[in-house]
Amino acid sequence: MIVEFNLLLVILATVPLLFGAVQPFVFSFYVAAVFLVFLSLLWRKRIGSRELGKGAVWVLYCFLGWSLFLIVPLPENMLEFLSPFRSGLLGKTRELLGASAGWKSLAYLNTLSLSRWSLWLAAVLLGVMVKRASLDRRFLMRLVVVLLVLGSLEALYGLVQAMVPTTGVFGHTLYYLGDARGTYINRNHFAGMIEMTWPLVLAYLLSLSPWEETRKLKVKHLINSDRFNRQLLIAIFLVVMLLALVFSRSRAGITGGILGFIAFLGAMAFSGAGMRKGFWLGTGAAVVLLLIYGAQMGFDSVIERFMQIDEETGRLNLWRDAWLIIQQHPFGVGPGNYEIVEPVFQVNAQTTRLSIHTCPQRLPAAFG
């Protein structure tokens, strides 16, 4: 499994590099790579039904199953029952063209839906394979190192973008100037990557401490440890990641980071590991560094972002549009079809959206 595990590391390390692999010609390559690695593991019987059907993964399977149902062609009477609006549009189109009735899906554009569905399936399979591979401690350590290096480089690039607003993403300067976003176009995607990475880095940092001997994390054990220099370097990278998360100005990302830290504390308390002076001193030092460097860069823009009501972005109009779509399509418009249908139901016809924000209103509109 060494080859497959190394391929998983390559996939995880390179996915964010080209704008977060959001372009179809990029993510298609990664989808194919994930499928090939999965088929190889399945053929060699290195992954089985136990890994594929354990725990909450069935929720994802139900989601994928419903998404696939939205793409499947249905008879006209069934389509009329499930989506009267789409059935009516198809009926008027047939009258204009003089075409005969045929089976149609709930989704408006099947090719787009199938492409999006394949991407989600690949994401689920990737998660299953990484979980299986993480049972091998060597893979887990390599994964942590890869994510540590990747997160640190992304964070440093993001801080440069925050300090020099004209800095784009590989020359792309259309969106989110002045916000930390690394190699992602969307600052929220960048913030999501950071807030998923830093808890793992923090856990790795704590794992380097002599828990076995003391069961409690104390300052003298940290300083006297032969791993102290490595811990200090990782701690600095961790502060850089958190600083980049703050200056991404992503409200959901910052809020998620705070909630993630609270959840981390809860998990540590529940596990019985305990938190002593060394941990809290380290946390205090990290907060002080965040405040010092953040004050140098200026927290004004971050505070202003949280105080913003989003009048200029029309977020309320997006929710109104989504509600109109849901009313006419109670069972959804299909994966990836929200961007196609939304302009038809636009409340403010004078608004032109170059990029639809990844808000939660898209889920009920797309899937019912």
XYZ file of C-alpha atoms in Angstrom:
368
model
C 0.000 0.000 0.000
C 3.037 2.274 0.044
C 2.413 3.480 -3.510
C -1.259 4.234 -2.848
C -0.495 6.004 0.436
C 2.153 8.166 -1.229
C -0.310 9.051 -3.983
C -2.813 10.122 -1.324
C -0.188 12.430 0.169
C 0.566 13.898 -3.256
C -3.136 14.547 -3.856
C -3.620 16.219 -0.471
C -0.465 18.307 -0.857
C -1.207 19.619 -4.348
C -4.992 20.125 -4.367
C -4.841 23.701 -2.969
C -1.998 24.894 -5.195
C -3.949 25.726 -8.380
C -6.695 27.989 -7.011
C -7.968 25.214 -4.751
C -8.628 22.961 -7.775
C -11.975 24.658 -8.440
C -11.581 24.723 -12.211
C -13.150 21.695 -13.959
C -10.011 20.899 -15.957
C -8.068 20.746 -12.666
C -10.452 18.873 -10.388
C -11.231 16.360 -13.150
C -7.621 15.222 -12.937
C -7.864 14.813 -9.157
C -11.196 12.979 -9.388
C -9.620 10.490 -11.801
C -6.579 10.109 -9.531
C -8.760 9.418 -6.469
C -10.796 6.819 -8.366
C -7.633 5.066 -9.570
C -6.136 4.917 -6.069
C -9.431 3.632 -4.654
C -9.772 0.934 -7.315
C -6.189 -0.143 -6.683
C -6.825 -0.517 -2.943
C -10.114 -2.288 -3.601
C -8.560 -4.696 -6.103
C -5.746 -5.541 -3.699
C -8.299 -5.976 -0.885
C -6.634 -3.285 1.224
C -9.951 -1.581 1.796
C -13.247 -3.349 2.363
C -16.844 -3.010 3.450
C -15.777 -2.262 7.018
C -14.095 0.984 5.988
C -16.752 1.834 3.395
C -19.800 1.352 5.586
C -18.828 2.318 9.097
C -20.365 5.134 11.143
C -21.815 8.366 9.822
C -20.492 7.768 6.300
C -23.972 6.417 5.492
C -25.298 9.964 5.797
C -22.981 10.927 2.947
C -24.093 7.904 0.943
C -27.727 8.980 1.330
C -26.772 12.464 0.175
C -24.943 11.061 -2.849
C -27.861 8.738 -3.607
C -30.380 11.571 -3.603
C -28.054 13.729 -5.708
C -27.817 10.926 -8.256
C -31.611 10.559 -8.290
C -31.889 14.224 -9.299
C -29.829 13.431 -12.410
C -31.756 10.312 -13.473
C -34.321 10.854 -16.309
C -37.925 10.465 -15.111
C -41.229 9.906 -16.939
C -43.250 13.026 -17.689
C -46.012 12.413 -15.131
C -43.496 11.805 -12.350
C -41.533 14.923 -13.299
C -44.751 16.960 -13.257
C -45.479 15.736 -9.728
C -41.973 16.380 -8.364
C -41.174 19.616 -10.208
C -44.229 21.346 -11.737
C -42.210 24.429 -12.688
C -39.602 22.505 -14.699
C -42.291 20.313 -16.242
C -44.173 23.439 -17.346
C -41.037 24.937 -18.900
C -40.348 21.738 -20.801
C -43.968 21.631 -22.000
C -43.765 25.182 -23.383
C -40.429 24.388 -25.020
C -41.891 21.320 -26.728
C -44.805 23.414 -28.044
C -42.425 25.969 -29.547
C -40.170 23.334 -31.107
C -42.875 20.863 -31.991
C -40.952 18.145 -30.177
C -42.389 15.033 -28.570
C -42.388 14.332 -24.854
C -39.549 12.362 -23.343
C -37.976 11.446 -20.073
C -36.221 14.333 -18.329
C -34.407 14.707 -15.025
C -35.090 17.119 -12.186
C -31.687 18.666 -12.852
C -31.571 21.300 -15.593
C -28.089 20.479 -16.880
C -27.152 16.840 -16.416
C -23.528 17.138 -17.501
C -22.851 19.804 -14.880
C -24.697 17.797 -12.225
C -22.803 14.612 -13.050
C -19.496 16.471 -12.925
C -20.328 17.901 -9.498
C -21.597 14.532 -8.261
C -18.373 12.821 -9.353
C -16.395 15.444 -7.442
C -18.381 14.772 -4.260
C -18.030 11.015 -4.649
C -14.278 11.437 -5.026
C -14.211 13.595 -1.874
C -16.046 10.910 0.122
C -13.750 8.155 -1.160
C -10.701 10.293 -0.420
C -11.887 10.751 3.157
C -12.463 7.012 3.553
C -9.007 6.201 2.185
C -7.241 8.796 4.335
C -9.026 7.451 7.406
C -7.909 3.932 6.516
C -4.352 5.034 5.788
C -4.137 6.996 9.058
C -4.222 3.703 10.961
C -0.600 3.444 9.840
C 1.384 5.737 12.148
C 4.041 6.411 9.502
C 1.418 7.689 7.082
C -0.191 9.790 9.806
C 3.106 11.458 10.691
C 3.835 12.159 7.027
C 0.346 13.570 6.596
C 0.831 15.925 9.551
C 4.161 17.139 8.165
C 2.653 17.680 4.709
C -0.255 19.667 6.143
C 2.076 21.625 8.430
C 4.279 22.696 5.526
C 1.305 23.354 3.248
C -0.612 25.327 5.873
C 2.446 27.401 6.776
C 3.223 28.305 3.161
C -0.424 29.140 2.465
C -0.552 31.298 5.600
C 2.650 33.175 4.736
C 1.368 33.845 1.223
C -1.930 35.005 2.716
C -0.225 37.445 5.077
C 1.691 38.937 2.145
C -1.662 39.438 0.388
C -3.091 41.111 3.501
C -0.114 43.459 3.904
C 0.229 44.227 0.179
C -3.367 44.480 -1.148
C -2.259 44.545 -4.784
C -0.839 41.034 -4.424
C -3.070 38.611 -6.272
C -3.244 34.854 -6.470
C -0.652 33.999 -9.113
C -1.531 37.265 -10.842
C -5.304 36.912 -10.401
C -6.372 40.214 -8.777
C -10.119 40.422 -9.378
C -11.522 39.395 -5.989
C -10.841 39.941 -2.261
C -7.886 42.312 -2.562
C -6.318 42.940 0.844
C -7.615 39.680 2.310
C -5.452 36.662 3.123
C -6.462 33.894 0.752
C -3.258 32.020 -0.146
C -3.587 30.137 -3.420
C -7.399 30.223 -3.200
C -9.537 32.788 -4.984
C -12.234 32.731 -2.305
C -11.112 33.831 1.163
C -13.722 31.561 2.766
C -12.174 28.501 1.120
C -8.747 29.581 2.372
C -10.109 30.084 5.886
C -11.740 26.661 5.743
C -8.442 25.031 4.828
C -6.610 26.801 7.669
C -9.221 25.996 10.296
C -9.113 22.309 9.327
C -5.305 22.265 9.425
C -4.383 24.076 12.614
C -6.109 21.674 15.084
C -4.104 18.796 13.601
C -0.911 20.845 13.891
C -1.759 21.707 17.506
C -2.386 18.038 18.288
C 0.966 17.148 16.715
C 2.645 19.867 18.787
C 1.170 18.451 21.995
C 2.108 14.901 20.983
C 5.783 15.906 21.048
C 5.538 16.644 24.781
C 6.421 14.013 27.423
C 2.860 13.043 28.306
C 3.782 9.458 29.058
C 6.101 10.359 31.893
C 4.131 13.151 33.513
C 0.532 12.817 32.325
C 0.458 16.597 32.773
C 1.994 19.209 30.510
C 4.390 21.389 32.528
C 6.790 24.151 31.536
C 9.955 22.463 32.811
C 9.196 19.310 30.850
C 8.743 21.371 27.699
C 11.998 23.304 28.053
C 14.058 20.294 29.056
C 12.720 18.194 26.207
C 15.098 17.402 23.353
C 12.222 18.301 21.022
C 11.852 21.845 22.342
C 13.339 23.544 19.258
C 11.017 21.623 16.959
C 8.049 22.453 19.176
C 8.960 26.136 19.169
C 9.183 26.203 15.370
C 5.822 24.431 15.014
C 4.287 26.852 17.524
C 5.487 29.816 15.439
C 3.982 28.280 12.296
C 0.754 27.738 14.218
C 0.620 31.420 15.182
C 1.226 32.362 11.537
C -1.716 30.163 10.473
C -4.035 31.727 13.040
C -2.899 35.214 12.062
C -3.641 34.450 8.411
C -7.050 33.086 9.426
C -7.873 36.362 11.175
C -6.740 38.489 8.230
C -8.677 36.428 5.739
C -11.544 38.517 7.161
C -13.794 35.502 6.737
C -16.412 35.812 9.455
C -17.422 32.163 9.217
C -13.761 31.102 9.194
C -12.815 33.152 12.260
C -15.919 32.054 14.147
C -15.243 28.448 13.160
C -11.661 28.772 14.397
C -12.838 29.951 17.819
C -15.431 27.190 18.041
C -12.811 24.689 16.890
C -10.494 25.683 19.735
C -13.330 25.313 22.244
C -14.127 21.880 20.797
C -10.433 20.960 21.016
C -10.382 21.874 24.713
C -13.527 19.825 25.252
C -12.015 16.816 23.496
C -8.834 17.045 25.583
C -10.828 17.345 28.804
C -13.065 14.434 27.829
C -10.061 12.244 27.005
C -8.661 12.771 30.499
C -5.337 14.122 29.209
C -5.711 17.264 31.271
C -4.409 20.790 30.725
C -1.752 22.224 32.981
C 0.402 25.299 33.273
C 2.514 24.641 30.188
C -0.454 24.451 27.837
C -2.075 27.618 29.154
C 1.208 29.528 29.126
C 1.727 28.465 25.533
C -1.810 29.494 24.630
C -1.316 32.843 26.361
C 1.951 33.424 24.506
C 0.255 32.597 21.196
C -2.558 35.068 21.928
C -0.032 37.776 22.847
C 1.871 37.199 19.603
C -1.377 37.315 17.640
C -2.303 40.619 19.258
C 1.150 42.146 18.729
C 1.498 41.206 15.073
C -2.192 41.806 14.423
C -1.956 45.293 15.904
C 0.997 46.029 13.645
C -1.047 45.003 10.609
C -4.230 46.611 11.921
C -7.371 44.907 13.186
C -9.596 47.708 11.886
C -10.482 45.962 8.638
C -11.304 42.723 10.480
C -13.567 44.490 12.991
C -15.192 46.438 10.178
C -15.918 43.185 8.378
C -17.741 41.781 11.411
C -19.757 44.984 11.786
C -20.763 44.928 8.136
C -24.418 44.185 7.366
C -23.691 43.106 3.777
C -25.873 45.786 2.241
C -23.623 46.081 -0.793
C -23.436 42.349 -1.465
C -27.174 41.758 -1.322
C -26.967 38.677 0.884
C -30.628 39.121 1.823
C -31.521 39.115 -1.871
C -29.652 35.831 -2.267
C -31.818 34.276 0.424
C -34.958 35.645 -1.230
C -33.877 34.223 -4.568
C -33.193 30.858 -2.974
C -36.602 30.807 -1.288
C -38.339 31.426 -4.610
C -36.357 28.563 -6.161
C -37.292 26.248 -3.283
C -40.977 27.114 -3.652
C -40.953 26.187 -7.340
C -38.559 23.227 -6.938
C -39.380 21.528 -3.615
C -37.187 18.534 -4.481
C -34.236 20.582 -5.735
C -32.771 21.711 -9.046
C -29.840 19.293 -9.067
C -26.147 19.431 -8.132
C -24.373 22.474 -9.528
C -27.548 23.872 -11.114
C -28.156 26.654 -8.602
C -26.027 29.107 -10.590
C -28.071 28.349 -13.721
C -31.509 28.716 -12.143
C -30.773 31.598 -9.754
C -30.706 34.416 -12.364
C -34.273 33.505 -13.414
C -35.515 34.061 -9.862
C -33.368 37.100 -9.095
C -35.166 39.611 -6.868
C -32.971 42.516 -7.947
C -32.683 42.224 -11.716
C -30.068 45.009 -11.826
C -27.584 42.970 -9.796
C -24.942 41.077 -11.751
C -23.144 38.399 -9.753
C -19.769 37.326 -11.040
C -19.490 34.720 -8.309
C -22.221 33.167 -6.206
C -21.244 33.100 -2.537
C -21.131 29.648 -1.006
C -23.977 30.314 1.410
C -26.090 27.564 2.986
C -29.175 28.639 1.027
C -27.758 26.748 -1.948
C -28.250 23.369 -0.277
C -32.077 23.365 0.003
C -32.342 25.044 -3.397
C -30.181 22.413 -5.075
C -31.362 19.326 -3.196
C -34.807 20.157 -1.842
